[in-house]
mmCIF file of C-alpha atoms and ligand atoms in Angstrom:
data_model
loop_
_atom_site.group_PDB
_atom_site.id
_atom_site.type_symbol
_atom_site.label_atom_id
_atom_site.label_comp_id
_atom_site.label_asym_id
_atom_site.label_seq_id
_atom_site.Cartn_x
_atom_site.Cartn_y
_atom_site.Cartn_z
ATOM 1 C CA UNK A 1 16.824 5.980 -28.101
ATOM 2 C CA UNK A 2 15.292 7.634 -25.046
ATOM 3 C CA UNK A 3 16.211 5.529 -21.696
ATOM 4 C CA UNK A 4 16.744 6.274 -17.937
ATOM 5 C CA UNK A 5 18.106 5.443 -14.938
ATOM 6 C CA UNK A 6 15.648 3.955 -12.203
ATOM 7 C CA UNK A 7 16.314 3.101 -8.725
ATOM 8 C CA UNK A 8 14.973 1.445 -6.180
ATOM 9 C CA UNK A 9 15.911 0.995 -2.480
ATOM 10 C CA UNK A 10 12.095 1.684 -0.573
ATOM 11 C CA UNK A 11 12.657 -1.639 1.560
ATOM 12 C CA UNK A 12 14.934 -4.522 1.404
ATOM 13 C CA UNK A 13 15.620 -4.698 -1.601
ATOM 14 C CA UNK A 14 18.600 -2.926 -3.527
ATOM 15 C CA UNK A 15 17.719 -2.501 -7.538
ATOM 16 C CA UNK A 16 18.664 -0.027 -10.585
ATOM 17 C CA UNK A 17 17.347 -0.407 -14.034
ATOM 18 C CA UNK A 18 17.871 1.287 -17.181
ATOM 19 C CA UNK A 19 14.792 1.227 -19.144
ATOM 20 C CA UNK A 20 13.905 2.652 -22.495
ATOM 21 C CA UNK A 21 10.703 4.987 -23.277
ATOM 22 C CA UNK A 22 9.051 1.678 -24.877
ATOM 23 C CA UNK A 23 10.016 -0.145 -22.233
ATOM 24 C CA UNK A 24 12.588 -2.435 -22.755
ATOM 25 C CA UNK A 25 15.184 -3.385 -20.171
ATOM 26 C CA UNK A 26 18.602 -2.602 -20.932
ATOM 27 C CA UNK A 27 20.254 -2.972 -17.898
ATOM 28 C CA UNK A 28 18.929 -4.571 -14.696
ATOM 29 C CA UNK A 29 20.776 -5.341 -11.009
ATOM 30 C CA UNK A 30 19.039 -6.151 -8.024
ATOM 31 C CA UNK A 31 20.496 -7.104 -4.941
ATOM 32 C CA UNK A 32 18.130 -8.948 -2.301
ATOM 33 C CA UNK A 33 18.745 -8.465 1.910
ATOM 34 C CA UNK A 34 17.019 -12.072 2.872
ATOM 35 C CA UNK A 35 20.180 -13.098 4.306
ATOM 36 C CA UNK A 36 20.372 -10.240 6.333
ATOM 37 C CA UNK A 37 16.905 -10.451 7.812
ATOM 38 C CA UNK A 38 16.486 -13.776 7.958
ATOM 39 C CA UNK A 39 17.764 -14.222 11.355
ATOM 40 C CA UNK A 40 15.067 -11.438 12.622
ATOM 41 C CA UNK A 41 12.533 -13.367 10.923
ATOM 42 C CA UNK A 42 11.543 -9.902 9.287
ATOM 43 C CA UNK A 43 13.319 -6.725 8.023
ATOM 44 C CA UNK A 44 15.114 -4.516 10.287
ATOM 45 C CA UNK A 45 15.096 -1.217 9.017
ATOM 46 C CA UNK A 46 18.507 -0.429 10.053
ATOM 47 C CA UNK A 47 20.302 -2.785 8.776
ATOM 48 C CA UNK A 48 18.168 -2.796 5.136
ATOM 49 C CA UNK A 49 19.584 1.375 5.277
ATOM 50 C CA UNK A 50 23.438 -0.003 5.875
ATOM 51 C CA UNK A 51 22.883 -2.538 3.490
ATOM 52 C CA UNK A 52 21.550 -0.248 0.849
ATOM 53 C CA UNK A 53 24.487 1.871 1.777
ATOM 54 C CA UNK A 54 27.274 -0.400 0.450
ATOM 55 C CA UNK A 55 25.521 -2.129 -2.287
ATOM 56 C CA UNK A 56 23.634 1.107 -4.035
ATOM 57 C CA UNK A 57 26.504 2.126 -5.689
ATOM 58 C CA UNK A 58 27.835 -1.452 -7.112
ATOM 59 C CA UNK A 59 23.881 -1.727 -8.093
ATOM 60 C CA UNK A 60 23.872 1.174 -10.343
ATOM 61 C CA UNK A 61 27.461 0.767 -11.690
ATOM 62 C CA UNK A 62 26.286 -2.977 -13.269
ATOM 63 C CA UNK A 63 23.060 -2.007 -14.463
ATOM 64 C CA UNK A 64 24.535 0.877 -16.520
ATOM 65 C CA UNK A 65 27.395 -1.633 -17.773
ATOM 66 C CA UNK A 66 24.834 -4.332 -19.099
ATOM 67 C CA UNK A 67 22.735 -1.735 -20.782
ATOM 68 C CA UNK A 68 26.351 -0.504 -22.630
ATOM 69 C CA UNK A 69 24.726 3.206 -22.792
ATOM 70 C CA UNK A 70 26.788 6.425 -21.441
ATOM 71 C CA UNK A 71 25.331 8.642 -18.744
ATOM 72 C CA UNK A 72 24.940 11.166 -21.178
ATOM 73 C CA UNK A 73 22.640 9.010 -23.005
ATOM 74 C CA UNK A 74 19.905 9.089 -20.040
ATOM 75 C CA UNK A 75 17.094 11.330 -20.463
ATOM 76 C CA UNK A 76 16.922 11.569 -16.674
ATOM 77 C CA UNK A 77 17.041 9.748 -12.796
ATOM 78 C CA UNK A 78 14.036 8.332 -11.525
ATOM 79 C CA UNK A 79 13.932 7.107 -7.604
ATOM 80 C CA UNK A 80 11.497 5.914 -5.718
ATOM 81 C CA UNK A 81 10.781 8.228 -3.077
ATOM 82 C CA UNK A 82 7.894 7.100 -1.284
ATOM 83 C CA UNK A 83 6.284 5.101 0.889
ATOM 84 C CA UNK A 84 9.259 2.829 2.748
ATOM 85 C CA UNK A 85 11.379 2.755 5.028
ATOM 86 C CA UNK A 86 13.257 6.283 5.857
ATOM 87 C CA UNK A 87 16.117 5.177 6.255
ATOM 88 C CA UNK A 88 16.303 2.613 2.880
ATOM 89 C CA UNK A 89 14.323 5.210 1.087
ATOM 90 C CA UNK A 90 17.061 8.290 2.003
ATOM 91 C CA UNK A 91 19.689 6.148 0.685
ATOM 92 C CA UNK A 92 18.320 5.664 -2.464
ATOM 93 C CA UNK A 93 17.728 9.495 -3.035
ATOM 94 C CA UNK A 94 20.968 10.434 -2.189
ATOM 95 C CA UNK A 95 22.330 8.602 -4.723
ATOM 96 C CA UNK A 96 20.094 9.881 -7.345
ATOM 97 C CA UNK A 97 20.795 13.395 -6.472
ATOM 98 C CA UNK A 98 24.436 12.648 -6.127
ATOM 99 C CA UNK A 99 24.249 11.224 -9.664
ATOM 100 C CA UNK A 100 21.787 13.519 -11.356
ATOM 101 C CA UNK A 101 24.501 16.398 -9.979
ATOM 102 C CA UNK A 102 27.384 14.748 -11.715
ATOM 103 C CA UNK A 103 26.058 13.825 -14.617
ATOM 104 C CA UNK A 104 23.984 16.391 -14.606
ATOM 105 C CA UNK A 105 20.560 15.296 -15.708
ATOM 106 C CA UNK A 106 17.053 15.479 -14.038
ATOM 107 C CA UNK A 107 15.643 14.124 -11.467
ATOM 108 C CA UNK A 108 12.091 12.299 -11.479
ATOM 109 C CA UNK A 109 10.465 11.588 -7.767
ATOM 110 C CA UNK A 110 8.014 8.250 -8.030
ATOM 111 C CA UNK A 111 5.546 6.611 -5.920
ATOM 112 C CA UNK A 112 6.658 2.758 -5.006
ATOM 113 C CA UNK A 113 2.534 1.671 -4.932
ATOM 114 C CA UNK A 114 1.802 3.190 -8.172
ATOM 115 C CA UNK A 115 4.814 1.848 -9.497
ATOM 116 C CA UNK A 116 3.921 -1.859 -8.325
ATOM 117 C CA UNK A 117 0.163 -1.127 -10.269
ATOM 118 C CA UNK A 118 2.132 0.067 -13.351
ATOM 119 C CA UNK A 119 4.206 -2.805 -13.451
ATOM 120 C CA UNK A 120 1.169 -4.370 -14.734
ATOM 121 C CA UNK A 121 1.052 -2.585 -17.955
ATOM 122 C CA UNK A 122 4.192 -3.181 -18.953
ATOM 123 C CA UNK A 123 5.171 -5.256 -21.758
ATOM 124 C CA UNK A 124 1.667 -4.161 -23.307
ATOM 125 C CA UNK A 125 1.356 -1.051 -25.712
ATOM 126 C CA UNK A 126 -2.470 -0.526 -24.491
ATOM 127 C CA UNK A 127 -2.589 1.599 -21.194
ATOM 128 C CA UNK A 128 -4.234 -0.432 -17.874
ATOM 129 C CA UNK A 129 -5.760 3.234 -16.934
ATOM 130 C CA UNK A 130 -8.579 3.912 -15.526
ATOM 131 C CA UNK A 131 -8.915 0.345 -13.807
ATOM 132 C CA UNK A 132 -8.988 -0.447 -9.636
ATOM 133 C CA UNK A 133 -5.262 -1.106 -8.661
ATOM 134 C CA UNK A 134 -4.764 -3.486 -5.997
ATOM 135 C CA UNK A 135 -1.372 -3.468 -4.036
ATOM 136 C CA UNK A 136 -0.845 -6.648 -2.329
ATOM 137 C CA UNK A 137 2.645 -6.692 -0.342
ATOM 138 C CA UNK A 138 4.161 -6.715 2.501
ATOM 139 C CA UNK A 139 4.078 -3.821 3.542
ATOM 140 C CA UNK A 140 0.752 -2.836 1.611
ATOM 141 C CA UNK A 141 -2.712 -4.102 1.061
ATOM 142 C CA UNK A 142 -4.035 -1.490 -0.522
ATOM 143 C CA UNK A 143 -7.491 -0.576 -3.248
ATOM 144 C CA UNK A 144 -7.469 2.433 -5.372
ATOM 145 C CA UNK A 145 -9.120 4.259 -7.695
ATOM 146 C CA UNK A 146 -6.758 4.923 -10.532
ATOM 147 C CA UNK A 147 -7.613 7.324 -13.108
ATOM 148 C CA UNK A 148 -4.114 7.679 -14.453
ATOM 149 C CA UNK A 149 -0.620 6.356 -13.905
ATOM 150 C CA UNK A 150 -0.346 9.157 -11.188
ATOM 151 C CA UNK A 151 -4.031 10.285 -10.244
ATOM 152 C CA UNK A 152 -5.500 8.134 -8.056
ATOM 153 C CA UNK A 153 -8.042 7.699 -4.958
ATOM 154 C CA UNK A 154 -7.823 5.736 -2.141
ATOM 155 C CA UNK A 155 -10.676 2.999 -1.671
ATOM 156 C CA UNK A 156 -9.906 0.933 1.232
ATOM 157 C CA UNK A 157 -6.603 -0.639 2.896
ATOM 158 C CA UNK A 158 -5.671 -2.768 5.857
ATOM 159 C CA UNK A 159 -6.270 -1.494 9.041
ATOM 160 C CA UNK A 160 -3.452 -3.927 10.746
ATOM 161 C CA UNK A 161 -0.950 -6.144 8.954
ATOM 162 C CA UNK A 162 -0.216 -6.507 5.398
ATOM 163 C CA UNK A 163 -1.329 -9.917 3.833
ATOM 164 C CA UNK A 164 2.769 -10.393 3.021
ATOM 165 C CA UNK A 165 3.043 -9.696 6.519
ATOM 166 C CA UNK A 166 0.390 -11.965 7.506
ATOM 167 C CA UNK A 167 1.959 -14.441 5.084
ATOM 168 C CA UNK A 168 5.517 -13.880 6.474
ATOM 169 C CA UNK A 169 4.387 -14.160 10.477
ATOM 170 C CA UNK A 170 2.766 -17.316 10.025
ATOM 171 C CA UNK A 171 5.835 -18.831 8.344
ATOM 172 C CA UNK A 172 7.479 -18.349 11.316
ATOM 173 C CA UNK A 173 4.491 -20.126 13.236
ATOM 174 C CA UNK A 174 4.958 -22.847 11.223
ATOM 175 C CA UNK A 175 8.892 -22.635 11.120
ATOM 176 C CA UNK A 176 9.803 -21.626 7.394
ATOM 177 C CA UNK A 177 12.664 -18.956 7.119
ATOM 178 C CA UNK A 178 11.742 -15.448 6.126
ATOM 179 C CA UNK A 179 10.451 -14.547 3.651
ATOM 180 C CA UNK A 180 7.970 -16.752 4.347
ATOM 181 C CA UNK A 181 5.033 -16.126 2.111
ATOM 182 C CA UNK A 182 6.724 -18.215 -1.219
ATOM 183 C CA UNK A 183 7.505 -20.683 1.599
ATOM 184 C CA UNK A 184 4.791 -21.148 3.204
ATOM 185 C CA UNK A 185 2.517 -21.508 -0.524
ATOM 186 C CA UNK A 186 4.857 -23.766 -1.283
ATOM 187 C CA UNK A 187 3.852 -25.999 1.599
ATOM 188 C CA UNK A 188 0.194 -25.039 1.677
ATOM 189 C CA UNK A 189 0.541 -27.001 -1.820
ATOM 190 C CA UNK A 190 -0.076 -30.241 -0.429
ATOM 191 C CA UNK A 191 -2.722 -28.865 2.392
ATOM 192 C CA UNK A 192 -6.490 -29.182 2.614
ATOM 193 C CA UNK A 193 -7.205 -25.563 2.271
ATOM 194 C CA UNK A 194 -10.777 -26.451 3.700
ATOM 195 C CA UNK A 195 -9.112 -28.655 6.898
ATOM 196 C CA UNK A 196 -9.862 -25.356 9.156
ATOM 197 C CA UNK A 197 -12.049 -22.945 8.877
ATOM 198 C CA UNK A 198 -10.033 -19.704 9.708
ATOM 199 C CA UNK A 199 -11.629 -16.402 10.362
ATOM 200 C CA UNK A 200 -12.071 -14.028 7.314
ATOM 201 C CA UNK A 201 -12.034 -10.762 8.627
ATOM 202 C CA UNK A 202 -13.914 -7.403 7.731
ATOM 203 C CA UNK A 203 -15.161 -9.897 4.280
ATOM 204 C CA UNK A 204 -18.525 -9.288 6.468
ATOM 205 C CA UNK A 205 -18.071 -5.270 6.635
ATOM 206 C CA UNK A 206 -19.832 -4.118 3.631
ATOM 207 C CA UNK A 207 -19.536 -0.594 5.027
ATOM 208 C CA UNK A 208 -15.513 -0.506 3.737
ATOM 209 C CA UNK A 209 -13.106 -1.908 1.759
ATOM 210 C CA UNK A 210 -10.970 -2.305 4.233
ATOM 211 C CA UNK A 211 -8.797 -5.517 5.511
ATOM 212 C CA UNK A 212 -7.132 -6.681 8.448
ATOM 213 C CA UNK A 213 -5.057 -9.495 8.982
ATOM 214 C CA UNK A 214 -4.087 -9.542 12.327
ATOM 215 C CA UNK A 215 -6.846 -11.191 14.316
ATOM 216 C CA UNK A 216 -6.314 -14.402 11.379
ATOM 217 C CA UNK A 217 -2.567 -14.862 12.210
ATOM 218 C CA UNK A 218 -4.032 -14.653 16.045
ATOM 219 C CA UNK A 219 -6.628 -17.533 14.858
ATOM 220 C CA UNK A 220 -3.619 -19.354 13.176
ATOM 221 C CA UNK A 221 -1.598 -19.203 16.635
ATOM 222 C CA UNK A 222 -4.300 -20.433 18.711
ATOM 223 C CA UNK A 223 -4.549 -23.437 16.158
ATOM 224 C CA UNK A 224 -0.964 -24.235 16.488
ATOM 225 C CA UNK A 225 -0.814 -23.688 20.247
ATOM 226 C CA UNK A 226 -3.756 -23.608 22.185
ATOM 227 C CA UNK A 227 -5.598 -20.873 23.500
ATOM 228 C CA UNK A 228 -3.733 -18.647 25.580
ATOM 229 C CA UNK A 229 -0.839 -21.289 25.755
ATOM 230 C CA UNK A 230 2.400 -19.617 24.943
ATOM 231 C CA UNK A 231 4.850 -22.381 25.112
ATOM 232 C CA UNK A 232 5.904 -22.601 21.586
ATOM 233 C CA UNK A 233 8.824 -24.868 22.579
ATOM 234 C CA UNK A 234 6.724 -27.753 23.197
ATOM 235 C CA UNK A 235 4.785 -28.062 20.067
ATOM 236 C CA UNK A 236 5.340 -30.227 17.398
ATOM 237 C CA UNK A 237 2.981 -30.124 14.431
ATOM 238 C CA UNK A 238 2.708 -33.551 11.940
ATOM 239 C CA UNK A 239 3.837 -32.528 8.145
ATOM 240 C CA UNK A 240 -0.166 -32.704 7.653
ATOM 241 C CA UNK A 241 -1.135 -30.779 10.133
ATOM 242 C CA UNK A 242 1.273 -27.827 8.806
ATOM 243 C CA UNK A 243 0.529 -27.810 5.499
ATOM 244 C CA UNK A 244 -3.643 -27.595 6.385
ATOM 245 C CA UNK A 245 -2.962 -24.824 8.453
ATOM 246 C CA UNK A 246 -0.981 -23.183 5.502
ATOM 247 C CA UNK A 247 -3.424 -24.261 2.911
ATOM 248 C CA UNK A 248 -6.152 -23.291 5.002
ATOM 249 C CA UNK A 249 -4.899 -19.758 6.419
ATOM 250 C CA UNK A 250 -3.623 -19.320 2.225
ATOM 251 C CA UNK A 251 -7.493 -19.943 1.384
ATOM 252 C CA UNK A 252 -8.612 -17.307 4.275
ATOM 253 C CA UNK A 253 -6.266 -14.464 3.029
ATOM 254 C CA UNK A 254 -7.542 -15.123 -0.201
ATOM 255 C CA UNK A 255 -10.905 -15.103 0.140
ATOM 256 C CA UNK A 256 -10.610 -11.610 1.886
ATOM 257 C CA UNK A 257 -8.599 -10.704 -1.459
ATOM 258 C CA UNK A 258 -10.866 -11.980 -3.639
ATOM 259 C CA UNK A 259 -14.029 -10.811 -1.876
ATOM 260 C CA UNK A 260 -12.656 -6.592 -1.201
ATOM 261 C CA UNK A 261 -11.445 -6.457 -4.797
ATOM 262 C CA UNK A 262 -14.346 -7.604 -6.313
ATOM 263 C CA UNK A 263 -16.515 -5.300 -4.148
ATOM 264 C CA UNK A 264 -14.186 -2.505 -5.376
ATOM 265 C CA UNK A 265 -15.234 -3.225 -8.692
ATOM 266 C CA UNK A 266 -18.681 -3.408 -8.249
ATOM 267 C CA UNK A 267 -18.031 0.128 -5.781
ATOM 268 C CA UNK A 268 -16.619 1.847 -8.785
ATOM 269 C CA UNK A 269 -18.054 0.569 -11.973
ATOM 270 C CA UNK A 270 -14.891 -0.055 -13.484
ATOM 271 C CA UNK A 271 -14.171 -2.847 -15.741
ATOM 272 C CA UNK A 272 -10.166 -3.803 -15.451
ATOM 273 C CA UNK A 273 -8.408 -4.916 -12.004
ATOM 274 C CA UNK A 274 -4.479 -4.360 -11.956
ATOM 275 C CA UNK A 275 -3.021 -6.275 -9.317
ATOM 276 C CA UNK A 276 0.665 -5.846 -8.165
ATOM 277 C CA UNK A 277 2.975 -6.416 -4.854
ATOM 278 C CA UNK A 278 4.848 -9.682 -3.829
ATOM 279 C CA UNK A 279 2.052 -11.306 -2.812
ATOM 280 C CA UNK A 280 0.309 -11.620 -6.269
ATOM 281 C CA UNK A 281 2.887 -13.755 -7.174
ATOM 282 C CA UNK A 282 1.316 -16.136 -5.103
ATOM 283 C CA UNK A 283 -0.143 -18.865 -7.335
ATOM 284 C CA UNK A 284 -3.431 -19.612 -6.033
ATOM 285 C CA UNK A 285 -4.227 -16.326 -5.145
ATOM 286 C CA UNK A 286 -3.672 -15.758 -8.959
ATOM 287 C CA UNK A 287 -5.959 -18.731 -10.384
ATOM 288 C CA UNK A 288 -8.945 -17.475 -7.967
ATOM 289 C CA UNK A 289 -8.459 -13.858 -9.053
ATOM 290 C CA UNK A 290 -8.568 -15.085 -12.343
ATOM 291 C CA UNK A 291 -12.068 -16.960 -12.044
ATOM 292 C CA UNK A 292 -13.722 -14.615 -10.130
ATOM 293 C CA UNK A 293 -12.830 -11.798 -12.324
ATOM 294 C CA UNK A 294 -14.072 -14.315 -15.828
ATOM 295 C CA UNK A 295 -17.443 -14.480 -13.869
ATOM 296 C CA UNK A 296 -18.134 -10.746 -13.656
ATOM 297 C CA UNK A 297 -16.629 -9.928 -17.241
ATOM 298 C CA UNK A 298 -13.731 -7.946 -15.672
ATOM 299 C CA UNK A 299 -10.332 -7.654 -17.338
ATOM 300 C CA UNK A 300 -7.558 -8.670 -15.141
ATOM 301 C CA UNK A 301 -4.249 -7.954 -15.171
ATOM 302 C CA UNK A 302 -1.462 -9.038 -12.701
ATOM 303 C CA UNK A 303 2.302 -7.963 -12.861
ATOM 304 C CA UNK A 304 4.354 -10.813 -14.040
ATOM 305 C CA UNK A 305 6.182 -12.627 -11.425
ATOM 306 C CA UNK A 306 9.486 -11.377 -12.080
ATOM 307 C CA UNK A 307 7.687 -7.666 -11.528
ATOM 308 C CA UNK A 308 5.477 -8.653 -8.464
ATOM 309 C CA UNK A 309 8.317 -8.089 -5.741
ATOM 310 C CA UNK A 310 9.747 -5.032 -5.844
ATOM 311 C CA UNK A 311 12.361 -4.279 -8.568
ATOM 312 C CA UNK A 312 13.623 -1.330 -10.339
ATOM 313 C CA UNK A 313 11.903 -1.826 -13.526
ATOM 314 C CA UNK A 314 8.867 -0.541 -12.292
ATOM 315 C CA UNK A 315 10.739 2.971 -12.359
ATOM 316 C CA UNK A 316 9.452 3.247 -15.582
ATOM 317 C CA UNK A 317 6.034 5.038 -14.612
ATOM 318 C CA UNK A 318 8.715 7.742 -14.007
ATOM 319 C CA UNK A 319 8.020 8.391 -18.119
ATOM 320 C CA UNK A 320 4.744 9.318 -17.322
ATOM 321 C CA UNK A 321 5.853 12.314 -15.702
ATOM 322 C CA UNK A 322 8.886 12.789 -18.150
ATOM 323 C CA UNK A 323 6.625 13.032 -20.726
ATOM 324 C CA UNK A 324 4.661 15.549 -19.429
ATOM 325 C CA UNK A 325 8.052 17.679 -18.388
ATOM 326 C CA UNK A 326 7.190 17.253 -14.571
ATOM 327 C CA UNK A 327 10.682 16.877 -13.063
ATOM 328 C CA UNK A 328 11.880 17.610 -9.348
ATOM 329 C CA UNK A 329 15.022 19.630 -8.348
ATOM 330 C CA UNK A 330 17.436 18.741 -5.623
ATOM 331 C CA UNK A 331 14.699 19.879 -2.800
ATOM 332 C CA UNK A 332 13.537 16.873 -3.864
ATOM 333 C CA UNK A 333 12.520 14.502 -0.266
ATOM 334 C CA UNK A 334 11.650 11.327 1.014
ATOM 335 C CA UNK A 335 8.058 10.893 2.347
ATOM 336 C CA UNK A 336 8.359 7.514 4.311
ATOM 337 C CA UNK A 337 4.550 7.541 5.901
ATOM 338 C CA UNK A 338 2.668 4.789 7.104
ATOM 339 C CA UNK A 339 3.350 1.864 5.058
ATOM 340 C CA UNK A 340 0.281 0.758 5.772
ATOM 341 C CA UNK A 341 -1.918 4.073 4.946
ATOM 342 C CA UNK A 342 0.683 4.649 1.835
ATOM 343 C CA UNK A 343 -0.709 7.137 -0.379
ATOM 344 C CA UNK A 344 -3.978 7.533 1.405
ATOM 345 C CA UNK A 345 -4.881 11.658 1.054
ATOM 346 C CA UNK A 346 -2.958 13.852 3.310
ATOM 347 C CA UNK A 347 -0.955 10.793 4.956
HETATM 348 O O1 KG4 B 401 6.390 -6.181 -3.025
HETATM 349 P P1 KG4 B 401 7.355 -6.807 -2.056
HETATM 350 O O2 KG4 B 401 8.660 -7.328 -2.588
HETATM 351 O O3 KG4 B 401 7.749 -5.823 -0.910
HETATM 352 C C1 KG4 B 401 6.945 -4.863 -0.362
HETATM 353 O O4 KG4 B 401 6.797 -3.767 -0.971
HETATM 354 O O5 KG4 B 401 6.400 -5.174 0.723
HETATM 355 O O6 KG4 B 401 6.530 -7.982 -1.321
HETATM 356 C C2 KG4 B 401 7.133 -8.877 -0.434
HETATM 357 C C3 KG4 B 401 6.042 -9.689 0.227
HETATM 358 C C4 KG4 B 401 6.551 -10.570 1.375
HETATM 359 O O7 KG4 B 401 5.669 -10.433 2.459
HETATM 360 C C5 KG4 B 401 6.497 -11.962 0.761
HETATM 361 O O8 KG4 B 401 6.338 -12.983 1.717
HETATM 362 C C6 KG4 B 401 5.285 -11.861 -0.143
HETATM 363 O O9 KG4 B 401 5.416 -10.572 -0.726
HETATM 364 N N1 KG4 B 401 5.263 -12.903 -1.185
HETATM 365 C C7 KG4 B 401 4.327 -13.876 -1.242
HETATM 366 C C8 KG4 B 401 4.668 -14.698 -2.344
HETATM 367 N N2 KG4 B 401 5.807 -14.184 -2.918
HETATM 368 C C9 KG4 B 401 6.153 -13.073 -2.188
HETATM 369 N N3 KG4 B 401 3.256 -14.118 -0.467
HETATM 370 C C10 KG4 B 401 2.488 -15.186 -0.786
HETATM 371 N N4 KG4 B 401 2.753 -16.026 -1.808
HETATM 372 C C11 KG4 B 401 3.826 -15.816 -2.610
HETATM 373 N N5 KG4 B 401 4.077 -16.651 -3.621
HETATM 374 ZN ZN1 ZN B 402 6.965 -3.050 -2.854
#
């Protein structure tokens, strides 16, 4: 049985896996920072590096206990190396090298945004390539043009905010602890999503397929407080009035989602959308996807849930490059970049 390690540490979150060529899980651990950021009200990048610190080690240690195999049974050490944080991300490779030295075995270097695309695929013997991938995050709202697991083109991204950042930022607006985007569809549940019509920006630029998000959570501010008012103190939204704004400012993001990904499509030619990142486990954002895509005859497929936020499963696109004997040596580096431009040429 051919299997290897994966690991993950490119944000807040701390996760190994051990995964088998045909994909089954053997061994999974992830541990998860919220506590730790929720105070902040987002993540702080130093403290998500200490935190990987102490917990990468217990991380790896269960996973490889629950899958029961010996290191010598891995075919190699896959880490994802970029984008992220530098910090979270350095941790993460230094405990694959340290391992991959000790028990000596391979190292395999992977891309976080084509893992989340991949993620897609899995669980399915048919391969999702070529298709558009669509990376919706938080730190990443991101098109592309993927031929193969690891050749791809860049189409369009946000120019500003993530929508998981948008997501998250209103939360706090409306008072929900971070993360905020599962909180705050939660409430937009029993919204209007048409109560307010909120700005859906760039949806008009037909010249890109870019996104930006940050002139919507200014729109969402202004509705909560008043133009140029800044005394948050003071305000004190009804349970209706919060859950319209969420429903509506859900419906907004959306639309933008909807509208760029479709236009990809259309952009490209191709036939299959692969949509991964936190935020696609966002209900409603999944339903719509789902309609619009059963209008144009396009085959959709979005990670399941458990897969959307970032994990260590993913790894497995690492076989892709096992396969073809494409392994990195201890030189091997972390290449943070813009989270935001992730995996755009030459970032
Ligand atoms: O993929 P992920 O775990 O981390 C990044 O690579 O960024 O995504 C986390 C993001 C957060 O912004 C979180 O609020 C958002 O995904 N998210 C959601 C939902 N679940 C997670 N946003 C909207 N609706 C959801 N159900
Ligand atoms: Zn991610």
């Amino acid at each position: 049985m051919r299997c290897l390690l994966a690991i993950e540490s490119t944000c807040d979150e701390t996760a190994a896996a051990v995964i088998t060529r045909d994909g089954r899980v053997l061994g999974e651990c992830i541990a998860t920072q919220e506590e730790l950021h929720q105070q902040f009200s987002g993540v702080v990048p130093e403290i998500a590096a200490r935190a990987h610190l102490e917990r990468i080690l217990p991380v790896i240690d269960t996973a490889m206990k629950q899958s029961a195999i010996a290191p010598s049974d891995l075919e190699a050490i896959a880490v994802a190396t970029h984008p992220g944080l530098p910090g979270s991300l350095l941790v993460g490779l230094a405990a694959a090298k340290g391992l991959a030295v000790a028990w000596q075995k391979p190292l395999v270097g992977i891309n976080h945004v084509q893992a989340h695309i991949y993620a897609c695929g899995m669980g399915s013997k048919e391969s999702i390539f070529p298709c558009v991938g669509f990376v919706v995050s938080g730190g990443h709202t991101t098109l592309y043009q993927c031929n193969a697991a690891t050749d791809w083109e860049y189409l369009g991204g946000t120019i500003d905010d993530a929508a998981g950042e948008s997501f998250d930022k209103v939360a706090v607006m409306l008072g929900l602890p971070f993360p905020g985007g599962p909180q705050l569809a939660k409430l937009a549940e029993t919204g209007r999503s048409d109560a307010i019509h909120f700005p859906r920006p760039m949806l008009d630029d037909y010249s890109s397929l870019n996104f930006s998000f940050s002139g919507l959570k200014t729109a969402v501010r202004y509705r909560i407080a008043g133009v140029g008012k800044a005394d948050w103190g003071s305000i004190s939204l009804s349970s209706e009035e919060r859950s319209d704004i969420a429903a509506s400012f859900q419906q907004a993001v959306i639309d933008c989602l909807v509208g760029k990904s479709s236009r990809a499509l259309k952009q490209t030619g191709l036939k299959r959308l692969c949509v991964g990142g936190g935020v696609a486990a966002n209900q409603r954002f999944r339903i719509q996807l789902q309609d619009a895509c059963d209008r144009s005859g396009i085959e959709l497929k979005i990670a399941p849930r458990e897969l959307c936020t970032d994990n260590a499963v993913m790894g497995a696109l690492a076989w892709e490059r096992i396969d073809l004997g494409d392994f990195d040596d201890l030189s091997l580096d972390v290449k943070p970049g813009l989270l935001r431009y992730a995996n755009r040429p030459n970032a």
